[in-house]
PDB file of C-alpha atoms and ligand atoms in Angstrom:
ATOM      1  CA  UNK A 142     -40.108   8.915  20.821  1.00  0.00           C
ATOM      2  CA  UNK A 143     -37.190   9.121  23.125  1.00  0.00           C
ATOM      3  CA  UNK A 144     -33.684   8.459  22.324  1.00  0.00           C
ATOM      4  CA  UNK A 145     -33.176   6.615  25.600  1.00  0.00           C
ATOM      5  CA  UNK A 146     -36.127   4.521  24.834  1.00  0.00           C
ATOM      6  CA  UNK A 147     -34.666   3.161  21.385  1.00  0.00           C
ATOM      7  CA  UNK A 148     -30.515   3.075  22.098  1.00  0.00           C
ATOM      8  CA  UNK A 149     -28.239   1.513  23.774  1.00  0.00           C
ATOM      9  CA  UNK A 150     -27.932   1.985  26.805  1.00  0.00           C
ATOM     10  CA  UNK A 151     -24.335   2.644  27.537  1.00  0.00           C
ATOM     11  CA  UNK A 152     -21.967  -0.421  27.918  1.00  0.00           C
ATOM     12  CA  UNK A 153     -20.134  -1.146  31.113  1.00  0.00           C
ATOM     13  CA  UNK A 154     -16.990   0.758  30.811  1.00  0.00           C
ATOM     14  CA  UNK A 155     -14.573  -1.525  28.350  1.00  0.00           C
ATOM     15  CA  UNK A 156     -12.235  -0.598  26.004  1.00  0.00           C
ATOM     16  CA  UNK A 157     -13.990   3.005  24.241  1.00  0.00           C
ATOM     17  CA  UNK A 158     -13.687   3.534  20.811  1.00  0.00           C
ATOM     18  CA  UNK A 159     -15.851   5.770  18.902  1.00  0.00           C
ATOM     19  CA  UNK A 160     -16.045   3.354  16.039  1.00  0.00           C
ATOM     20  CA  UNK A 161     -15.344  -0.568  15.535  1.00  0.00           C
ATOM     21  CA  UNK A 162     -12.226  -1.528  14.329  1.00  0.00           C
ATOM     22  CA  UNK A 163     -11.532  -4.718  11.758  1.00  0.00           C
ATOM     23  CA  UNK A 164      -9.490  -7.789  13.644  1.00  0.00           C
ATOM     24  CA  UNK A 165     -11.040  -8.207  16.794  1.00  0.00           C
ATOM     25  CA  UNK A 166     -14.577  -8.633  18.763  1.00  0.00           C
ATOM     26  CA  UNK A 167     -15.744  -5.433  19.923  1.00  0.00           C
ATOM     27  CA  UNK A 168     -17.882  -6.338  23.294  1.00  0.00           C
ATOM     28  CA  UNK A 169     -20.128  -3.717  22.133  1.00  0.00           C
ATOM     29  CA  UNK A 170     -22.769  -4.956  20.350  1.00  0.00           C
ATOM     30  CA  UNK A 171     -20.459  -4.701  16.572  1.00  0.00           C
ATOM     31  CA  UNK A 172     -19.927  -8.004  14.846  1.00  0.00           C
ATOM     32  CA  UNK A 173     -16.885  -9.654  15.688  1.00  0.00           C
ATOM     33  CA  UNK A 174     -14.743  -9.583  12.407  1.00  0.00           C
ATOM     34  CA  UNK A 175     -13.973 -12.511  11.046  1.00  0.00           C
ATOM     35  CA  UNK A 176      -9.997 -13.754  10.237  1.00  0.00           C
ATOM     36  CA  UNK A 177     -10.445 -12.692   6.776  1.00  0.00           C
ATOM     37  CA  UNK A 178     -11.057  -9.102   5.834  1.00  0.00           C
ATOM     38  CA  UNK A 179     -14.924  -8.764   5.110  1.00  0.00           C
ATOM     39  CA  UNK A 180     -15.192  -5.241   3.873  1.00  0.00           C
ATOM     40  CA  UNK A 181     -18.424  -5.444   2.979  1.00  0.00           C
ATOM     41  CA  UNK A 182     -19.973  -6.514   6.257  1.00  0.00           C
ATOM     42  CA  UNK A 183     -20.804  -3.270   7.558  1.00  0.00           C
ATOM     43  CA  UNK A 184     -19.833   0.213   6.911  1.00  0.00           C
ATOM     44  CA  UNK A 185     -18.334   2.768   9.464  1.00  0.00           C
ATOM     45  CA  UNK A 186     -17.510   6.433   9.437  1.00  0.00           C
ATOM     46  CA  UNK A 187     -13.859   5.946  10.363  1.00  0.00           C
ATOM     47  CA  UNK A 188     -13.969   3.229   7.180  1.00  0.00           C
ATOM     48  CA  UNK A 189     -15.304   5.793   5.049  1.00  0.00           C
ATOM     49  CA  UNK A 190     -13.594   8.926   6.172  1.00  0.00           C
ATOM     50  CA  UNK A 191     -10.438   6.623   5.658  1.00  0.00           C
ATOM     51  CA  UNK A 192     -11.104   5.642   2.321  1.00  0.00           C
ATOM     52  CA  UNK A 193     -12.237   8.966   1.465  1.00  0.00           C
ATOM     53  CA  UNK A 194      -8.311   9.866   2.782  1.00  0.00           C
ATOM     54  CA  UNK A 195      -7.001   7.883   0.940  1.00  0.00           C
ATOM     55  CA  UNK A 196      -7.795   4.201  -0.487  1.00  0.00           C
ATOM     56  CA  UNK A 197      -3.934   2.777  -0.290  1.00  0.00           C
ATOM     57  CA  UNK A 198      -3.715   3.632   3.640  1.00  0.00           C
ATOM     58  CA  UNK A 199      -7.400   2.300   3.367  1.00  0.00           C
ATOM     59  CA  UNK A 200      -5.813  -0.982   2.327  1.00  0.00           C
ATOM     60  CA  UNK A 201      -2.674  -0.954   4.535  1.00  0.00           C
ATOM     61  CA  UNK A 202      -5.764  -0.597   7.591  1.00  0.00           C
ATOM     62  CA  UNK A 203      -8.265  -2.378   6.471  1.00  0.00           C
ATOM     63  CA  UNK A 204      -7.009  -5.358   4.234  1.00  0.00           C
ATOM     64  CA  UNK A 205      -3.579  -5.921   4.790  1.00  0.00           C
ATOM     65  CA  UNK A 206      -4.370  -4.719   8.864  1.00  0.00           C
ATOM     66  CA  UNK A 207      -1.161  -3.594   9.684  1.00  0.00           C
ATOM     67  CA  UNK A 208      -0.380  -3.322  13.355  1.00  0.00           C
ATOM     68  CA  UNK A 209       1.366   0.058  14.079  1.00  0.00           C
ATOM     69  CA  UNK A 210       2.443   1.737  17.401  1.00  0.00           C
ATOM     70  CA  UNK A 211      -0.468   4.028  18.986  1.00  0.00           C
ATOM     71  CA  UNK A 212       0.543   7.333  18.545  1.00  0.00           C
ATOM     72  CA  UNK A 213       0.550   9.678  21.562  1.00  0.00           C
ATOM     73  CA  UNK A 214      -2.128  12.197  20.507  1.00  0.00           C
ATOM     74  CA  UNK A 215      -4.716   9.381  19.496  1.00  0.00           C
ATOM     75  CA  UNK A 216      -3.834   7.373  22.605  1.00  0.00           C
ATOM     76  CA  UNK A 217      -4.390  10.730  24.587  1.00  0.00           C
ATOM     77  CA  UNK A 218      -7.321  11.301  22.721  1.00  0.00           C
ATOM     78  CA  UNK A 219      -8.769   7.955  23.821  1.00  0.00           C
ATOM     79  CA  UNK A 220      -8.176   8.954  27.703  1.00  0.00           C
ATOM     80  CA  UNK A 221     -10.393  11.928  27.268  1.00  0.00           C
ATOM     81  CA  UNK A 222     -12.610  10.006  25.791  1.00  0.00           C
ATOM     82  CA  UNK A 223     -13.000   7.764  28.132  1.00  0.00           C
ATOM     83  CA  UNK A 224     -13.655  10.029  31.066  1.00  0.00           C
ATOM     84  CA  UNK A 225     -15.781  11.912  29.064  1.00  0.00           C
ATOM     85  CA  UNK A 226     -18.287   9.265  28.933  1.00  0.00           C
ATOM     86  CA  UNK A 227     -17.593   8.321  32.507  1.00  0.00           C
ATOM     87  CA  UNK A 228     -18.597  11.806  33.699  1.00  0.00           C
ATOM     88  CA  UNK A 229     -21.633  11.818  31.353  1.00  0.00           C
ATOM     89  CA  UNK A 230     -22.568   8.296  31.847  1.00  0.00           C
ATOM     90  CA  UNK A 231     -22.810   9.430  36.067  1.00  0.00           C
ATOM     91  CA  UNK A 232     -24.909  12.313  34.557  1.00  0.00           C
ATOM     92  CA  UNK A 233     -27.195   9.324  32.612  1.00  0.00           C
ATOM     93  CA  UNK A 234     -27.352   7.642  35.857  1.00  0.00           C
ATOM     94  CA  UNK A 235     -28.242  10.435  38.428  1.00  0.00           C
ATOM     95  CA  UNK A 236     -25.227   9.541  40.023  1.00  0.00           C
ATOM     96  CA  UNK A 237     -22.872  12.439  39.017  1.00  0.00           C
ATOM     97  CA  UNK A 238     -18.686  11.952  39.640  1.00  0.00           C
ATOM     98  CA  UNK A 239     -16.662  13.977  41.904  1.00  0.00           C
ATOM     99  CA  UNK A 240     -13.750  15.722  40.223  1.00  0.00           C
ATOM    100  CA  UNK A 241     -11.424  13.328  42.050  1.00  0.00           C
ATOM    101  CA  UNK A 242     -13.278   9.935  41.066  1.00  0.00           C
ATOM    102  CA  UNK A 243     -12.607  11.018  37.385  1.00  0.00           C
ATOM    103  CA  UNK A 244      -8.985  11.989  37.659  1.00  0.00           C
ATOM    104  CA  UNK A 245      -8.693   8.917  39.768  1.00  0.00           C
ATOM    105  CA  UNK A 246     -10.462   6.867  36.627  1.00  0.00           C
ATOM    106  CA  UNK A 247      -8.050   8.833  33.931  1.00  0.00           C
ATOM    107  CA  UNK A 248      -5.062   7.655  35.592  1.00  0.00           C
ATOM    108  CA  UNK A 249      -6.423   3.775  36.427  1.00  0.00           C
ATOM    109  CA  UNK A 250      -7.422   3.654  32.468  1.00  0.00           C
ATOM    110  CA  UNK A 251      -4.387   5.446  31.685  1.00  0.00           C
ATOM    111  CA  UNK A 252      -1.931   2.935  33.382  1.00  0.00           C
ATOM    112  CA  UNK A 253      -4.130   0.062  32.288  1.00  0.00           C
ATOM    113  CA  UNK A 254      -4.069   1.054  28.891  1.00  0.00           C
ATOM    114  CA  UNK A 255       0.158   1.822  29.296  1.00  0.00           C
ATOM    115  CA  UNK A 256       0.712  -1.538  29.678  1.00  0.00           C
ATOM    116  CA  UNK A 257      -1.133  -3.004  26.927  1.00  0.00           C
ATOM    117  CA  UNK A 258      -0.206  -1.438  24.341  1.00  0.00           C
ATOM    118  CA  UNK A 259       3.085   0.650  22.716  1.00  0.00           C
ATOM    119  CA  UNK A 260       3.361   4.228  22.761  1.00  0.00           C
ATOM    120  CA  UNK A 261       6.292   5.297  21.342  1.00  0.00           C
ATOM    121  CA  UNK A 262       6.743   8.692  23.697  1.00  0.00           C
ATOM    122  CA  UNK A 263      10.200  10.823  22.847  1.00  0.00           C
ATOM    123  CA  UNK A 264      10.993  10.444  26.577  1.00  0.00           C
ATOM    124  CA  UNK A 265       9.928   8.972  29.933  1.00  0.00           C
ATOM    125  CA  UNK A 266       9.022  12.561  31.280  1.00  0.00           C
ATOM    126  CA  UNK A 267       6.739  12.766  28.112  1.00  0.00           C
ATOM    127  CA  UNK A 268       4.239  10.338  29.158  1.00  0.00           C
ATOM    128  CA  UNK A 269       3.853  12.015  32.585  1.00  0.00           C
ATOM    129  CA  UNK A 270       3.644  15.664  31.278  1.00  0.00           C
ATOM    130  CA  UNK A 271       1.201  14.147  28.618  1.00  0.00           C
ATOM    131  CA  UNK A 272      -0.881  12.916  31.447  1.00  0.00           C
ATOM    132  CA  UNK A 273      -0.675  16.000  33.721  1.00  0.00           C
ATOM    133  CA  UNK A 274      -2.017  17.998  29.928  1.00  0.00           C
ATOM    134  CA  UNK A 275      -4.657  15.151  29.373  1.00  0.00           C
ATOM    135  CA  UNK A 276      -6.080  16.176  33.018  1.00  0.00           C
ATOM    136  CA  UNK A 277      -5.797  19.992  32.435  1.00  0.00           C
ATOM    137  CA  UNK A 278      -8.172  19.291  29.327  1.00  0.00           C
ATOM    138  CA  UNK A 279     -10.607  17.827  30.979  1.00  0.00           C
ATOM    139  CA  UNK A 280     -10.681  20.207  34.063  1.00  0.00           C
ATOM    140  CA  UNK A 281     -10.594  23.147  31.297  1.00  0.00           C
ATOM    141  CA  UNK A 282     -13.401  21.344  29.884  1.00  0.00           C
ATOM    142  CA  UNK A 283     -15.446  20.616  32.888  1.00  0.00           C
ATOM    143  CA  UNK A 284     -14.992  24.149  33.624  1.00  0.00           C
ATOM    144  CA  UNK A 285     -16.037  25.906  30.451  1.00  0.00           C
ATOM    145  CA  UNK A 286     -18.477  23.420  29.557  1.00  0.00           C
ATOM    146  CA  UNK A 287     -21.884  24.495  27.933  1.00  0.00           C
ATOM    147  CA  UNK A 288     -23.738  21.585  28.836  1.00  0.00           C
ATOM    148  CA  UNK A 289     -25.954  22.722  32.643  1.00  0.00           C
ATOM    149  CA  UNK A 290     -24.817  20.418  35.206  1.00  0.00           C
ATOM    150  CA  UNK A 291     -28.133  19.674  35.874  1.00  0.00           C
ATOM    151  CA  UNK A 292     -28.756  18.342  32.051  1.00  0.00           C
ATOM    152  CA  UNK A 293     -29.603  14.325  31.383  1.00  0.00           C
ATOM    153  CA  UNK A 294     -28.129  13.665  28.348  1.00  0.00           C
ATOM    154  CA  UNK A 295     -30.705  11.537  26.041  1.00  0.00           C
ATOM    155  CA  UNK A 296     -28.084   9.254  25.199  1.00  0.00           C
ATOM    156  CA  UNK A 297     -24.803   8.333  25.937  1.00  0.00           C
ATOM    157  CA  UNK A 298     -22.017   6.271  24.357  1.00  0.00           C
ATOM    158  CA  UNK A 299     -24.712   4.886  22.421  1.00  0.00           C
ATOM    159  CA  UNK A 300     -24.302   2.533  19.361  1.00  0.00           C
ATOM    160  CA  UNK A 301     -26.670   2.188  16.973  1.00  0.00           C
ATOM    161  CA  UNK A 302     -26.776   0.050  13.739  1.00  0.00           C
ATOM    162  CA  UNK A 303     -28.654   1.315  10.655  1.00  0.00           C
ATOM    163  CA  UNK A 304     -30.141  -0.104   7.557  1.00  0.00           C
ATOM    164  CA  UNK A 305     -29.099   1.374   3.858  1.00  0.00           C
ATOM    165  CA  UNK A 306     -31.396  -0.772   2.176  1.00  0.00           C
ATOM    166  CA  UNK A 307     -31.617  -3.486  -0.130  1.00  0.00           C
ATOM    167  CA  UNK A 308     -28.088  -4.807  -0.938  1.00  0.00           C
ATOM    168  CA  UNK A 309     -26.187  -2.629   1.048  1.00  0.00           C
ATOM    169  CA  UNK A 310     -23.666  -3.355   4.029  1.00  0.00           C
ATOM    170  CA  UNK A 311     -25.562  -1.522   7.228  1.00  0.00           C
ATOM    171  CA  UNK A 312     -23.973   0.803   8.737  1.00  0.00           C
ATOM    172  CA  UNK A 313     -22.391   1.052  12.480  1.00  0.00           C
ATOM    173  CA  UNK A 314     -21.884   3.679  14.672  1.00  0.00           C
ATOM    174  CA  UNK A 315     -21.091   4.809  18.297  1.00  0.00           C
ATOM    175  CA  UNK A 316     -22.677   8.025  19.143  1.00  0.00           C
ATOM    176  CA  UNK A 317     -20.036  10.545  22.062  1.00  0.00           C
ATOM    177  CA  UNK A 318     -23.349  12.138  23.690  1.00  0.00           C
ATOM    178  CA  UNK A 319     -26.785  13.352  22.475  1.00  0.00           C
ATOM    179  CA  UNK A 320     -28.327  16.296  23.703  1.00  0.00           C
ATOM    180  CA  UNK A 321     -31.781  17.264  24.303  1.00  0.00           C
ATOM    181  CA  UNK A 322     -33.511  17.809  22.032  1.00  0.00           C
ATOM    182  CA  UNK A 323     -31.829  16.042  19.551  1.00  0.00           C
ATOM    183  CA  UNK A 324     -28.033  17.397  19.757  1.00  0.00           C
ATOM    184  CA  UNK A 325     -25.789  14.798  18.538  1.00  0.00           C
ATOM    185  CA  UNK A 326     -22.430  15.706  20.109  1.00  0.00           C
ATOM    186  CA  UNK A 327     -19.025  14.586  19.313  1.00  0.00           C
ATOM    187  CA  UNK A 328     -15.509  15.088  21.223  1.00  0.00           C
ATOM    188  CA  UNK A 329     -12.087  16.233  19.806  1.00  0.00           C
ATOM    189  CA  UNK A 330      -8.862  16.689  21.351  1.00  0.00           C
ATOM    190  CA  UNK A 331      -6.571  18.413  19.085  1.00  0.00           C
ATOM    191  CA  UNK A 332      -2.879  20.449  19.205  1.00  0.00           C
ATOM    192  CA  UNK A 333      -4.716  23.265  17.699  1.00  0.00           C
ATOM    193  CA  UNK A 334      -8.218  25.228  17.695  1.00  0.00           C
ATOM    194  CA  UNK A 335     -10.001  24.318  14.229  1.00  0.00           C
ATOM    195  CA  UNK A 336     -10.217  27.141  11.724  1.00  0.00           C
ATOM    196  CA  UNK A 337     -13.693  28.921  11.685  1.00  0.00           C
ATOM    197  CA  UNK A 338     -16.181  26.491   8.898  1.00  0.00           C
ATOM    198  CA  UNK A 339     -13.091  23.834   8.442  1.00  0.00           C
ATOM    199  CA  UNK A 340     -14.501  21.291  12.048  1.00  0.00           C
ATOM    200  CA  UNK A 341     -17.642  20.905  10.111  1.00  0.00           C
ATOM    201  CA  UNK A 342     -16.083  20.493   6.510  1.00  0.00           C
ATOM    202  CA  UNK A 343     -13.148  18.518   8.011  1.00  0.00           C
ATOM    203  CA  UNK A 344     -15.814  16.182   9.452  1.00  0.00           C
ATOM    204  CA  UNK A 345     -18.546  15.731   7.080  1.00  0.00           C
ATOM    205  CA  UNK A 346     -18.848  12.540   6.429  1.00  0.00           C
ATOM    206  CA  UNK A 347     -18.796  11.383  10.511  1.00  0.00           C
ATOM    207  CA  UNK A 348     -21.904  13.793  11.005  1.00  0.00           C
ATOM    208  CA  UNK A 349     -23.656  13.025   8.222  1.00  0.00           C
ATOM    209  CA  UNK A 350     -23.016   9.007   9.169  1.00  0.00           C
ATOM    210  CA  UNK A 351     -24.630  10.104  12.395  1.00  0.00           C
ATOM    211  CA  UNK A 352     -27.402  11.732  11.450  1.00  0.00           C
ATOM    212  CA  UNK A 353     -28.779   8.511   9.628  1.00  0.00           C
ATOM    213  CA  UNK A 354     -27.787   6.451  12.512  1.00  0.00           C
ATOM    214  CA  UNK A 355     -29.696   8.701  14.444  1.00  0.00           C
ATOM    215  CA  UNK A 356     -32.932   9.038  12.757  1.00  0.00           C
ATOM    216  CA  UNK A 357     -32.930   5.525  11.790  1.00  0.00           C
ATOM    217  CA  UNK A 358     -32.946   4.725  15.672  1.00  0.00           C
ATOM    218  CA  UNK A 359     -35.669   7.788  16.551  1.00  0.00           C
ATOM    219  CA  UNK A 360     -37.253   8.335  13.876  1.00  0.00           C
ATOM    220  CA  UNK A 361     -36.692  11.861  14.310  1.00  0.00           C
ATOM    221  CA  UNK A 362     -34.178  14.675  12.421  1.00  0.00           C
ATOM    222  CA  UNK A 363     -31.363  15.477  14.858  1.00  0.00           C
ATOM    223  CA  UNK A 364     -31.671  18.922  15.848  1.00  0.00           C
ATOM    224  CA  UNK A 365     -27.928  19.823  15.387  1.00  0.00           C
ATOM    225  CA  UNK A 366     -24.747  18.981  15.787  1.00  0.00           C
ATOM    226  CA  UNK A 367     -22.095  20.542  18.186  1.00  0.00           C
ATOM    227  CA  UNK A 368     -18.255  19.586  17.778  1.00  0.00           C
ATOM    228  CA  UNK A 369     -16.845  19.943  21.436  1.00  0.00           C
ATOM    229  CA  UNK A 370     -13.045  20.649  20.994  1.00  0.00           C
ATOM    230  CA  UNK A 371     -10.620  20.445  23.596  1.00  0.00           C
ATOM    231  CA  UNK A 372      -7.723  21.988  22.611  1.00  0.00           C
ATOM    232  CA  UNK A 373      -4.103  21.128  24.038  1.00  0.00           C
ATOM    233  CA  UNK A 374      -2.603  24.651  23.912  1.00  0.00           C
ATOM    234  CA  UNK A 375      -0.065  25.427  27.253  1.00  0.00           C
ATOM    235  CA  UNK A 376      -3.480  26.875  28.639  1.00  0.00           C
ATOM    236  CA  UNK A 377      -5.600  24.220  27.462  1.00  0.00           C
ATOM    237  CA  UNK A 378      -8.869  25.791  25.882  1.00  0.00           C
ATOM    238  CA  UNK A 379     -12.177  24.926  24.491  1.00  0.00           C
ATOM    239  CA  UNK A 380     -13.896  25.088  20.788  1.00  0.00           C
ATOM    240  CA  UNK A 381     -17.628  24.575  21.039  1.00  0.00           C
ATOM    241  CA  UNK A 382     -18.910  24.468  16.989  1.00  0.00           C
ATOM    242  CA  UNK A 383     -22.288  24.011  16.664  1.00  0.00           C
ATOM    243  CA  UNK A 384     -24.247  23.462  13.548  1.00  0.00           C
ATOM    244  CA  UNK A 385     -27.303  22.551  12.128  1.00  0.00           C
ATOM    245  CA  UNK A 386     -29.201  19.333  10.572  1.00  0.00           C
ATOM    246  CA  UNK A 387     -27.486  17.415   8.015  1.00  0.00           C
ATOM    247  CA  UNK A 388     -28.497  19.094   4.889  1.00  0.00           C
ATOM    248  CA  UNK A 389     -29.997  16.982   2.149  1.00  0.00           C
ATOM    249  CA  UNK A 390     -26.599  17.824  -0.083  1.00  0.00           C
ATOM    250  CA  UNK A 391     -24.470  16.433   3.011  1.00  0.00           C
ATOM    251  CA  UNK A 392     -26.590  13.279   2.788  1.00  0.00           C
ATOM    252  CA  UNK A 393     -26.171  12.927  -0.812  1.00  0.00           C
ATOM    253  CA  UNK A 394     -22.332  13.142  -0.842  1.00  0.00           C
ATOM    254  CA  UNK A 395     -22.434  10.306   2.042  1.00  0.00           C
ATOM    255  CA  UNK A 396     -24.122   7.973  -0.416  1.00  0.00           C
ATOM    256  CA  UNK A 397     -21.625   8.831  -3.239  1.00  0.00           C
ATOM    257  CA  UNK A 398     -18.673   8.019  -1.212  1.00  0.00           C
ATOM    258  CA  UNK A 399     -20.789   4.846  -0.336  1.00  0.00           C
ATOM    259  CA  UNK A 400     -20.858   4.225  -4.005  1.00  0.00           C
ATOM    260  CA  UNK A 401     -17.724   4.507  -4.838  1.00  0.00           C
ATOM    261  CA  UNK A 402     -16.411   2.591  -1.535  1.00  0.00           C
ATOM    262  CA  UNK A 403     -18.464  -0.185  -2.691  1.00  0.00           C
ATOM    263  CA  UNK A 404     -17.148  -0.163  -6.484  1.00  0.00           C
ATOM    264  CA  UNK A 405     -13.734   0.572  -5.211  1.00  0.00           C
ATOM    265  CA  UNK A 406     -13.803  -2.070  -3.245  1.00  0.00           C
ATOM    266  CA  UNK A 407     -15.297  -4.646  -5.390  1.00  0.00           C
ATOM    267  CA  UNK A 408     -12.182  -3.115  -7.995  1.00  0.00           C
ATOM    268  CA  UNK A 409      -9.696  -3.872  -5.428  1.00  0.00           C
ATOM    269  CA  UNK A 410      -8.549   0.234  -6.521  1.00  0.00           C
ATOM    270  CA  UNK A 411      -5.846   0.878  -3.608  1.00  0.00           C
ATOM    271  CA  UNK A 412      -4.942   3.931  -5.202  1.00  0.00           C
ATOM    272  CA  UNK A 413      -2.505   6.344  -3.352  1.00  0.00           C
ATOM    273  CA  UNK A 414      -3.618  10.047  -2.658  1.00  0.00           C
ATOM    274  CA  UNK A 415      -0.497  11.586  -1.768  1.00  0.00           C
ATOM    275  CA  UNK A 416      -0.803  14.861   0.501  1.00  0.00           C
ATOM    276  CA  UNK A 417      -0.168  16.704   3.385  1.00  0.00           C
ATOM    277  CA  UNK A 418      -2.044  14.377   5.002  1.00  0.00           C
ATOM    278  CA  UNK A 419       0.476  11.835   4.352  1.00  0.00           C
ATOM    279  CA  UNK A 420       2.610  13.281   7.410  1.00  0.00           C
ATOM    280  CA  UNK A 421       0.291  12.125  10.266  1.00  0.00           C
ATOM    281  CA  UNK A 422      -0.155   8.661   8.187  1.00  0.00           C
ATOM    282  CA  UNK A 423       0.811   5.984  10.043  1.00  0.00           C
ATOM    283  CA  UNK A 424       2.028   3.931   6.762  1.00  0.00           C
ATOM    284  CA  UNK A 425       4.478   6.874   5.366  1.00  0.00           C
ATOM    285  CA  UNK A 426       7.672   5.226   5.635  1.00  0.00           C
ATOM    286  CA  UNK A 427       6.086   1.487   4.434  1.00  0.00           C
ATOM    287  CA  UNK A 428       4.261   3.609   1.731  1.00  0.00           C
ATOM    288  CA  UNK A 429       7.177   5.167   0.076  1.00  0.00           C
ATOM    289  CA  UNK A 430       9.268   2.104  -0.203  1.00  0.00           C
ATOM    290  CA  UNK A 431       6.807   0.541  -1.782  1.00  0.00           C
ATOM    291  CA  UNK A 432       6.511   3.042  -4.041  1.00  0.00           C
ATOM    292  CA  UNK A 433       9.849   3.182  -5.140  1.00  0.00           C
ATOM    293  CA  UNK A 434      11.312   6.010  -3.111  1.00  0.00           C
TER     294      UNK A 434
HETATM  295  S1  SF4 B 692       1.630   7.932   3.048  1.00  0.00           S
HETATM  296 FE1  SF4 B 692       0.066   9.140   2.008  1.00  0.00          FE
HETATM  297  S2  SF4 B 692      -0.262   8.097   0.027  1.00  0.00           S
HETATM  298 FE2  SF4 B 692       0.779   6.652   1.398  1.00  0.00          FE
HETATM  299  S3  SF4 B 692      -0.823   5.469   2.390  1.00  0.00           S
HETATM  300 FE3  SF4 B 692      -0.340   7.153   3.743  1.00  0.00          FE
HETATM  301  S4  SF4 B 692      -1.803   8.758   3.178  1.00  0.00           S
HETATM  302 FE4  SF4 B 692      -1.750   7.303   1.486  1.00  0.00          FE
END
C-alpha cells in the first residue's frame, strides 16, 4: 500500500508545526483544544518527550499554559522548517521551486511571522544576521543534500492519527518527509553537530511515536529513520544520521512512558527534574521562585 494513498496530503501552507500544541485550533486536521486543559485527549511526541523532561515544566506547558517569548533558535528553527516542506511539497507536486522562490518564501514567512509574535533578539542587527544564517542553512542543505533531485517523496508534511487501543488517548503526529521506501525523515537545526549515537538516543521517543503513526497509517514497518541536521556553525554544515526500524525494546519504552504519563497525570505528580536541561527551559526563572530560591 502506498503512503500517499493513506496520508494526508499536505495542508496548504499555514502556520507549520511539527506537532499540535494545547490552546488553540490547529487547521490541520488536530482537535481544536478545548478552554480547559484536556490532557488526556490525545497524546503527542512533544507531550511526551516533555513530560519525559520533566513533569513540572510539563505542567507550566501543558496545564497552567504559560505564554513565553519564542526564543530565537526555535523561531529559526520553524523558518527552516517551513521552507523545507515548501521545497519538498514542489517536489510532491512535480512542480519543483527555484532557489529564489524559496528564499523569497523564507523571508515573506519570516516577516509574517516577525510581526506576530515576540522574539526577544539581543539586538536589531541580530534578527537580520539570524536571517542571512537561516538562508545559508538551507542553501548548505540544498547543496549537500542526499535526497536525488529527481526523488518523489511518499509523503510530505503528513499528519496522521493513530489508535493505542482500548482506553487509551490516540495518538497525533505530523510526519517532516517520508522517503521511499519507507524512510521516515525528520529535520533539526541546531548550534552544534550531535555527538555520534546521542541524535538517535536524544530522540527516542519522537521516532518511536512515528513509527506507530506510520505503520498504523500503511500497514507497513518503516524502513528507517534518517535525522537530517542542519547545523548553524559560521560555515553552516550538515549531519545526515540514519538508522534503522524501531526496535521492539524502543517500542516498549514508548508504552512505559505512556503509562506513567497517564498515571502521572491522573496523580496530578508535577514533580521537578532539575538538570542541565533546566538552562534552555523556558520556565527557569518562574521555576526557582517558586521553589524557594
Ligand atoms: S527549570 Fe528545570 S526543574 Fe524547573 S521546570 Fe524547567 S526543566 Fe523543570
Amino acid at each position: 500500500m502506498s503512503i500517499a494513498s493513506v496520508l494526508t496530503a499536505p495542508p496548504e501552507p499555514t502556520a507549520i508545526r511539527l506537532l499540535p500544541h494545547p490552546g488553540e485550533g490547529t487547521g490541520t486536521g488536530v482537535p481544536a483544544e478545548s478552554s480547559e486543559p484536556d490532557l488526556l485527549r490525545y497524546l503527542s511526541a512533544s507531550r511526551l518527550k516533555c513530560w519525559q523532561t520533566c513533569r513540572r515544566q510539563f505542567y507550566y506547558r501543558y496545564v497552567e499554559r504559560l505564554t513565553v517569548p519564542t526564543a530565537p533558535a526555535l523561531f529559526i528553527g520553524r523558518q527552516i522548517h517551513e521552507v523545507l516542506r515548501l521545497w519538498n511539497w514542489g517536489k510532491w507536486k512535480n512542480e519543483p521551486l527555484t532557489p529564489g522562490q524559496l528564499r523569497a518564501a523564507l523571508v515573506e514567512r519570516w516577516e509574517a511571522d516577525a510581526a506576530k509574535e515576540f522574539v526577544p533578539w539581543k539586538t536589531p542587527e541580530d534578527e537580520a544576521t539570524a536571517k542571512a544564517q537561516a538562508w545559508a542553512m538551507l542553501e548548505t542543505y540544498f547543496d549537500q543534500c542526499p535526497v536525488a533531485p529527481d526523488e518523489q517523496p511518499e509523503g510530505v508534511e503528513v499528519e496522521v492519527e493513530c489508535s493505542l487501543g482500548d482506553g487509551l488517548p490516540p495518538l497525533y503526529g505530523i510526519i517532516d518527509l517520508v522517503r521511499p521506501p519507507g524512510r521516515i525523515i525528520d529535520y533539526k537545526s541546531a548550534a552544534r553537530s550531535p555527538s555520534e549515537g546521542m541524535a538517535e538516543h536524544q530522540h527516542a521517543t519522537q521516532l518511536a511515536c512515528y513509527a506507530l503513526l506510520y505503520r498504523s497509517a500503511t500497514g507497513e514497518m518503516e524502513t528507517g529513520f534518517e535525522l537530517h541536521h542542519l547545523i548553524k556553525t559560521k560555515v553552516p554544515k550538515v549531519i545526515i544520521s540514519t538508522y534503522g526500524p524501531m526496535s521492539a525494546a524502543m517500542e516498549s519504552e514508548l508504552f512505559f512512558l505512556i503509562d506513567d504519563y497517564l498515571e502521572g497525570i491522573a496523580r496530578e505528580a508535577w514533580v521537578p527534574s532539575p538538570g542541565q536541561h533546566c538552562a534552555w527551559c523556558d520556565h527557569l526563572p518562574l521555576c526557582r521562585k517558586r521553589s524557594g530560591m
